[in-house]
mmCIF file of C-alpha atoms in Angstrom:
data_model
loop_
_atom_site.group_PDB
_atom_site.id
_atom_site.type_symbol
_atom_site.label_atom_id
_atom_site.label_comp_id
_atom_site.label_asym_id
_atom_site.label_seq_id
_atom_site.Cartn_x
_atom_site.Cartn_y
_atom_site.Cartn_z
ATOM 1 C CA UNK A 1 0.000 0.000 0.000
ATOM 2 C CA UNK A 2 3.052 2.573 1.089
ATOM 3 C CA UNK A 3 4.655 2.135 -2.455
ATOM 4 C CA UNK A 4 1.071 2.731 -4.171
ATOM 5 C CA UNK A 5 1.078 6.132 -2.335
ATOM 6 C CA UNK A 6 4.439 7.303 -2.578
ATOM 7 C CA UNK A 7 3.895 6.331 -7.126
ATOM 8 C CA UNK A 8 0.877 8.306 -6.165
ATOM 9 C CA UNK A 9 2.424 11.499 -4.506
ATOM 10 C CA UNK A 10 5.234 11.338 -6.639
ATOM 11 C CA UNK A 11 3.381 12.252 -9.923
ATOM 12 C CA UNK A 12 3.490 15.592 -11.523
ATOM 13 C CA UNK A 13 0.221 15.333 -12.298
ATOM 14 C CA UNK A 14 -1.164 14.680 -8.711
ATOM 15 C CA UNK A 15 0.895 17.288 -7.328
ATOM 16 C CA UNK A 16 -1.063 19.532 -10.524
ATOM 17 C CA UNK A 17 -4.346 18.370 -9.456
ATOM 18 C CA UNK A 18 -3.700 18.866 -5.754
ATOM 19 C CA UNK A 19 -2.529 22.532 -6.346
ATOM 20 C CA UNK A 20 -6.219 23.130 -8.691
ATOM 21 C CA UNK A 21 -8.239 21.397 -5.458
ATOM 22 C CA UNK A 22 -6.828 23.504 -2.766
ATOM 23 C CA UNK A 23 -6.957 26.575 -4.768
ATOM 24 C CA UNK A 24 -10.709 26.163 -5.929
ATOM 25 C CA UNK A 25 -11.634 25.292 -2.581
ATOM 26 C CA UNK A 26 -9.864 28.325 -1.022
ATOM 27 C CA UNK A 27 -12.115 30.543 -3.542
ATOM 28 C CA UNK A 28 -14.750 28.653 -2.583
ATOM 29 C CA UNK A 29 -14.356 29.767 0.914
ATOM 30 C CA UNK A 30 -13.116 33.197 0.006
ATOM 31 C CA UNK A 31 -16.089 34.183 -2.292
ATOM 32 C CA UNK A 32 -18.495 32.400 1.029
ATOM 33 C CA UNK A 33 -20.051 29.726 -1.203
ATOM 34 C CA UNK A 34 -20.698 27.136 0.878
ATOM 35 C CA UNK A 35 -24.211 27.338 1.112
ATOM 36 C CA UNK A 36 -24.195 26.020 -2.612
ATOM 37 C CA UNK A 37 -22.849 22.946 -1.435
ATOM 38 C CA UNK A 38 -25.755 20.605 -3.341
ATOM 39 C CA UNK A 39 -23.996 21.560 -6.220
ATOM 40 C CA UNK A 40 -20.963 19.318 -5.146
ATOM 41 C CA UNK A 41 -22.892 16.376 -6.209
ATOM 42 C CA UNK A 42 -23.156 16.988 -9.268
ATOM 43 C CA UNK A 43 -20.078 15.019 -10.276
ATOM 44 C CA UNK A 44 -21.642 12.004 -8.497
ATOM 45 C CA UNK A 45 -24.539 12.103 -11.159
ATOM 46 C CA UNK A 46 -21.905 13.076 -14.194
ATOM 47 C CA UNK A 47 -19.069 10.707 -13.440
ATOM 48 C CA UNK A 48 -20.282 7.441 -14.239
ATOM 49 C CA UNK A 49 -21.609 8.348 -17.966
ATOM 50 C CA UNK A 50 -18.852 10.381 -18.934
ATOM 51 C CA UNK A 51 -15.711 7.991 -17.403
ATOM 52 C CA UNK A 52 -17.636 5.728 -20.335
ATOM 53 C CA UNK A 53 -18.168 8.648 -22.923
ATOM 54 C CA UNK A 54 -14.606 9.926 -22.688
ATOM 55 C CA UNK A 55 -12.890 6.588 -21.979
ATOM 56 C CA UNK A 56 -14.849 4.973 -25.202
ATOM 57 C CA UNK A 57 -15.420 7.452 -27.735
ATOM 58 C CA UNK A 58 -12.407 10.017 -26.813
ATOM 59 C CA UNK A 59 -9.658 7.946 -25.426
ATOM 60 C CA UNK A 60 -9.878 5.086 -28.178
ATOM 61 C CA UNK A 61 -10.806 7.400 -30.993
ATOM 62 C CA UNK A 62 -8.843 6.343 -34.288
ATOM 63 C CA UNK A 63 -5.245 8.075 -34.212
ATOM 64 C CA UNK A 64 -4.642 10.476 -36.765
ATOM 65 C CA UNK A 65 -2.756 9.654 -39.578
ATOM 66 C CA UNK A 66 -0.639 12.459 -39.561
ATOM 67 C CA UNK A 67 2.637 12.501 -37.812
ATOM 68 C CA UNK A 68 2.350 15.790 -35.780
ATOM 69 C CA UNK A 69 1.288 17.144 -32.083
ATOM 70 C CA UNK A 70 -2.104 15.372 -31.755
ATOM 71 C CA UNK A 71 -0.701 12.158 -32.773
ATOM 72 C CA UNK A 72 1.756 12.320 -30.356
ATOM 73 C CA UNK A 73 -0.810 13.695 -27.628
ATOM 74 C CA UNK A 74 -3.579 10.665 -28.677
ATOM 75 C CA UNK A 75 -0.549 8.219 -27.662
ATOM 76 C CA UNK A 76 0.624 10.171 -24.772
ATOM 77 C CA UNK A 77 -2.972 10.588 -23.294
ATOM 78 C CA UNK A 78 -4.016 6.657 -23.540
ATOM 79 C CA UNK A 79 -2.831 4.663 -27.000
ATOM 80 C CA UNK A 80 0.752 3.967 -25.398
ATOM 81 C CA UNK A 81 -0.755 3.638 -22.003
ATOM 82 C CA UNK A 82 -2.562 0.069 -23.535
ATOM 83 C CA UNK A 83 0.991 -0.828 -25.250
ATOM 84 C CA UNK A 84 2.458 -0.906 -22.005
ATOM 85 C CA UNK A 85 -0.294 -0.923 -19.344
ATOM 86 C CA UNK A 86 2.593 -1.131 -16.524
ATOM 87 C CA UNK A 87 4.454 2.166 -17.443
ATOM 88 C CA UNK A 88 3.708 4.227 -14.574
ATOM 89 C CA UNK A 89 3.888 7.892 -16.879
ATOM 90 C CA UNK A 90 1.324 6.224 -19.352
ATOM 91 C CA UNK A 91 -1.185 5.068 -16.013
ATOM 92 C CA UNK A 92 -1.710 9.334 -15.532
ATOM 93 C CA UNK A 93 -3.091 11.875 -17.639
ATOM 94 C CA UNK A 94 -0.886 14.091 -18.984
ATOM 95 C CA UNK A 95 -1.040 17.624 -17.684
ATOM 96 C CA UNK A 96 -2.173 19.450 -20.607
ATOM 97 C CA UNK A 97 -5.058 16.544 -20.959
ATOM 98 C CA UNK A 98 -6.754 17.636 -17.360
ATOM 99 C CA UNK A 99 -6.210 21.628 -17.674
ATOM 100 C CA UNK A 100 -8.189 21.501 -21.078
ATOM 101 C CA UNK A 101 -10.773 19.329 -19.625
ATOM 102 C CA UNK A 102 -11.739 21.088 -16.559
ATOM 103 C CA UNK A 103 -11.870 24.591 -18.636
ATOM 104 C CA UNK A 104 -14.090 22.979 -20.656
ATOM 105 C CA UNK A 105 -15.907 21.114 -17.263
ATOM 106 C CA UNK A 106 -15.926 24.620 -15.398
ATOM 107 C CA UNK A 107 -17.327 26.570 -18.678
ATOM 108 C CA UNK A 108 -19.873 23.542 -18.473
ATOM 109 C CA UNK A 109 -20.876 24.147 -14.724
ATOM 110 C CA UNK A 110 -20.968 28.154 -15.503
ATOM 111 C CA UNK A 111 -23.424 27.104 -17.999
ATOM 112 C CA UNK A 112 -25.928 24.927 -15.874
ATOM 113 C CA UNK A 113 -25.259 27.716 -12.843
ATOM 114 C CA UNK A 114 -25.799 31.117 -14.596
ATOM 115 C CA UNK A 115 -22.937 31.885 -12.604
ATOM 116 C CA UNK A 116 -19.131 31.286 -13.585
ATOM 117 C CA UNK A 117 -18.599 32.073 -9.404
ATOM 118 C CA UNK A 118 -20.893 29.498 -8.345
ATOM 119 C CA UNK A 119 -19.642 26.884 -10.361
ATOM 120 C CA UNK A 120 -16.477 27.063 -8.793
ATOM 121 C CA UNK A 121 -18.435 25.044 -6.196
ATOM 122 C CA UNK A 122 -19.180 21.736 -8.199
ATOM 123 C CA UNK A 123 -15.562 22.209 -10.081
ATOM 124 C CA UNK A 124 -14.330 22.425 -6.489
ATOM 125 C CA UNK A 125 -15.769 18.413 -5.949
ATOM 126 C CA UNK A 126 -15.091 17.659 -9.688
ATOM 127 C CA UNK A 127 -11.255 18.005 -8.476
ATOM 128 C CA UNK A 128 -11.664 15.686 -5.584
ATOM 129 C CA UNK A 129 -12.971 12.919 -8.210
ATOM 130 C CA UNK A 130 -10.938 13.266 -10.370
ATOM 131 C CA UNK A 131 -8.246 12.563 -7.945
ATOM 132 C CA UNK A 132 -10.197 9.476 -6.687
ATOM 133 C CA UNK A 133 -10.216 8.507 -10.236
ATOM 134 C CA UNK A 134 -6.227 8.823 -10.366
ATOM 135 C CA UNK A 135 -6.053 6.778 -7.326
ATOM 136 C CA UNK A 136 -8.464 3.947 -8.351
ATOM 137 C CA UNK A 137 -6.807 3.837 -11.839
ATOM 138 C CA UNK A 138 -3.507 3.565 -10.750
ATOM 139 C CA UNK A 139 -4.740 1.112 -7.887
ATOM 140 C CA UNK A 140 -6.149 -0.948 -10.706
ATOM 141 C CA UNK A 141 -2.041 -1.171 -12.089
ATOM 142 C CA UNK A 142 -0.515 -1.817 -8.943
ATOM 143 C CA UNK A 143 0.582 -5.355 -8.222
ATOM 144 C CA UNK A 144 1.359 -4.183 -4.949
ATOM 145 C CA UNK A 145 -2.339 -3.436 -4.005
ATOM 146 C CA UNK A 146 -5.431 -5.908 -2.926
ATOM 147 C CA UNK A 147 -8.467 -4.506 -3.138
ATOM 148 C CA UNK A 148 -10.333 -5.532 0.413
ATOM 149 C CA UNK A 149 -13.711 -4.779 -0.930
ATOM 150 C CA UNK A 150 -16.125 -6.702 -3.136
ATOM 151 C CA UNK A 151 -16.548 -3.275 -5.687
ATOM 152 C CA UNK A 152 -13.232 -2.646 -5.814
ATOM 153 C CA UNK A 153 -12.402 -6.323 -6.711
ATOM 154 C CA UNK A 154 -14.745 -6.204 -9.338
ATOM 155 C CA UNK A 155 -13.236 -2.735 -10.326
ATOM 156 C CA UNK A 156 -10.057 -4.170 -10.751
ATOM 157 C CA UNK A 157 -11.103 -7.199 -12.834
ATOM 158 C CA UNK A 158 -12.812 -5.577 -14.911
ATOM 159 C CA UNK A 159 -10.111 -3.313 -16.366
ATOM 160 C CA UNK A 160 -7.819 -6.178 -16.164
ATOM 161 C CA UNK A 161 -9.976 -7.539 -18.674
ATOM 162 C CA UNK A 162 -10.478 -4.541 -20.409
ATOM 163 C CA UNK A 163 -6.837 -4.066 -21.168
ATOM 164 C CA UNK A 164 -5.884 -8.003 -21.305
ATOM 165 C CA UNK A 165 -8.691 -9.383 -22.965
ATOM 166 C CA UNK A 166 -11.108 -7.292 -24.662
ATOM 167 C CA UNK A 167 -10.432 -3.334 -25.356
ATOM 168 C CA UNK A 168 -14.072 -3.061 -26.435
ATOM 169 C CA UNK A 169 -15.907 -3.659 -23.037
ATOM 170 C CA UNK A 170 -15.188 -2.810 -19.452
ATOM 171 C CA UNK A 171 -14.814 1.019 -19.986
ATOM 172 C CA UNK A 172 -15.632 1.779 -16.112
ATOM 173 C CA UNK A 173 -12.677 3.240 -14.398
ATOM 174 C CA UNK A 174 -14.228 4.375 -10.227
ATOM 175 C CA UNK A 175 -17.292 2.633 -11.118
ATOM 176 C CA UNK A 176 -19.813 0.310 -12.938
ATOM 177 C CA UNK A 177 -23.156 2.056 -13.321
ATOM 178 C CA UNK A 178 -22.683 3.317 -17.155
ATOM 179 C CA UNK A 179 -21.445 -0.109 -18.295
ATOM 180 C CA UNK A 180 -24.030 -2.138 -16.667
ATOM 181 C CA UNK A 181 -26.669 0.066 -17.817
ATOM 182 C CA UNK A 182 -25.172 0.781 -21.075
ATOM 183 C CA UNK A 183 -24.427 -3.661 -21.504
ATOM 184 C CA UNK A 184 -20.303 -3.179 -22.297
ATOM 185 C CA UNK A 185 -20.015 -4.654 -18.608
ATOM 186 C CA UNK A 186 -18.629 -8.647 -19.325
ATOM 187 C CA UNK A 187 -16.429 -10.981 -17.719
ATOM 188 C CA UNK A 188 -13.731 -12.861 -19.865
ATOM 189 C CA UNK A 189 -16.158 -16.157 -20.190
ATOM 190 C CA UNK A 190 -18.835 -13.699 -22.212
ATOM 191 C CA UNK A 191 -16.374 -12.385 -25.119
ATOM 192 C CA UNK A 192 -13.871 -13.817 -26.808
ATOM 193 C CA UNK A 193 -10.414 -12.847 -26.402
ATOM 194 C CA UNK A 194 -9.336 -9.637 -29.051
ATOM 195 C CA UNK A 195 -6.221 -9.643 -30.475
ATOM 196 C CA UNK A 196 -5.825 -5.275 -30.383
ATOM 197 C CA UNK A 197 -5.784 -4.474 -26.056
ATOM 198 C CA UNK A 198 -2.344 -3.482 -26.746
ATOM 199 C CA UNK A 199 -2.921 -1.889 -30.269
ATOM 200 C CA UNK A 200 -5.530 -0.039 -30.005
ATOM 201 C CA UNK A 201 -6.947 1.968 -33.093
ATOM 202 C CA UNK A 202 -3.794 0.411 -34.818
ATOM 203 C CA UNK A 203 -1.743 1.868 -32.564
ATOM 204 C CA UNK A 204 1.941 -0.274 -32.923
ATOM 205 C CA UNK A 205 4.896 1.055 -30.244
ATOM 206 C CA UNK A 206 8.090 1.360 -31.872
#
């Protein structure tokens, strides 16, 4: 468990993501919008439908063909992650990857607020997931860690599968909901084994 959390702490991205939480929830005090709290739930609602929206349509989308920036960034961001599932560098998002989403997240919130202040509230919690998500994902990589509970075992397994047995199902990362409701959630004995969880959209490492 130790060496989990010191691979954990020990990520430039983490310490990124830590430095966006505290700061968002220091506003959050600041600008005295507490009593908006509800809002922080929002992610609870979100998470499970768009871990499975980004992680199918976004993260496995068909590299481009070109050999330039977003080729490089598809592969960065997940492509070389399934060609070597145990390189810890390719288990986190890149930098770049989370700033761009949560402008986009926070514009979203500002949106469904009327209020760019107030969404600083649910952006605050969106944080907090998203470093739960880190955690669980890298969990999920980690020899060195047994899950204890009867979700997280079946968290683990299932992306097991996902990246050693079939690329197409399993696209849960903190949780199940989306792919039970959605019918992508299947254990090894359901689908046959693909031949691609390490080259995904053609994806070939050098």
């Amino acid at each position: 468990m130790f060496i989990v959390f010191k691979k954990f702490f020990s990520h430039s991205t983490i310490w990124c993501l830590l430095a966006f939480t505290f700061l968002t929830g220091f506003l959050v005090s600041y600008l005295n919008l507490w009593n908006n709290w509800p809002l922080m739930i929002l992610v609870i609602f979100l998470a499970p439908l768009y871990e499975w929206y980004a992680h199918k349509f976004i993260l496995h989308r068909q590299l481009t063909d070109k050999s330039n920036w977003l080729r490089k960034f598809q592969i960065k961001l997940h492509h070389g992650h399934h060609a070597d599932p145990e390189d810890i560098d390719l288990q986190f998002a890149p930098a770049i990857a989370i700033i761009s989403l949560f402008i986009q997240t926070y514009i979203f919130y500002s949106i469904i607020c009327f209020s760019f202040k107030t969404a600083l509230v649910p952006i605050f919690s969106t944080f907090i997931y998203y470093l739960f998500y880190e955690w669980t994902h890298l969990a999920h990589h980690s020899m060195q860690y047994r899950p204890i509970t009867r979700i997280g075992k079946s968290l683990k397994e299932a992306h097991m599968q996902h990246h050693f047995h079939n690329e197409n199902y399993n696209w849960g990362i903190t949780n199940l909901m989306a792919d039970y409701f959605l019918e992508t959630l299947k254990s090894s004995k359901e689908i046959s084994k693909s031949s691609t969880t390490k080259k995904i959209a053609g994806y070939i490492r050098d």
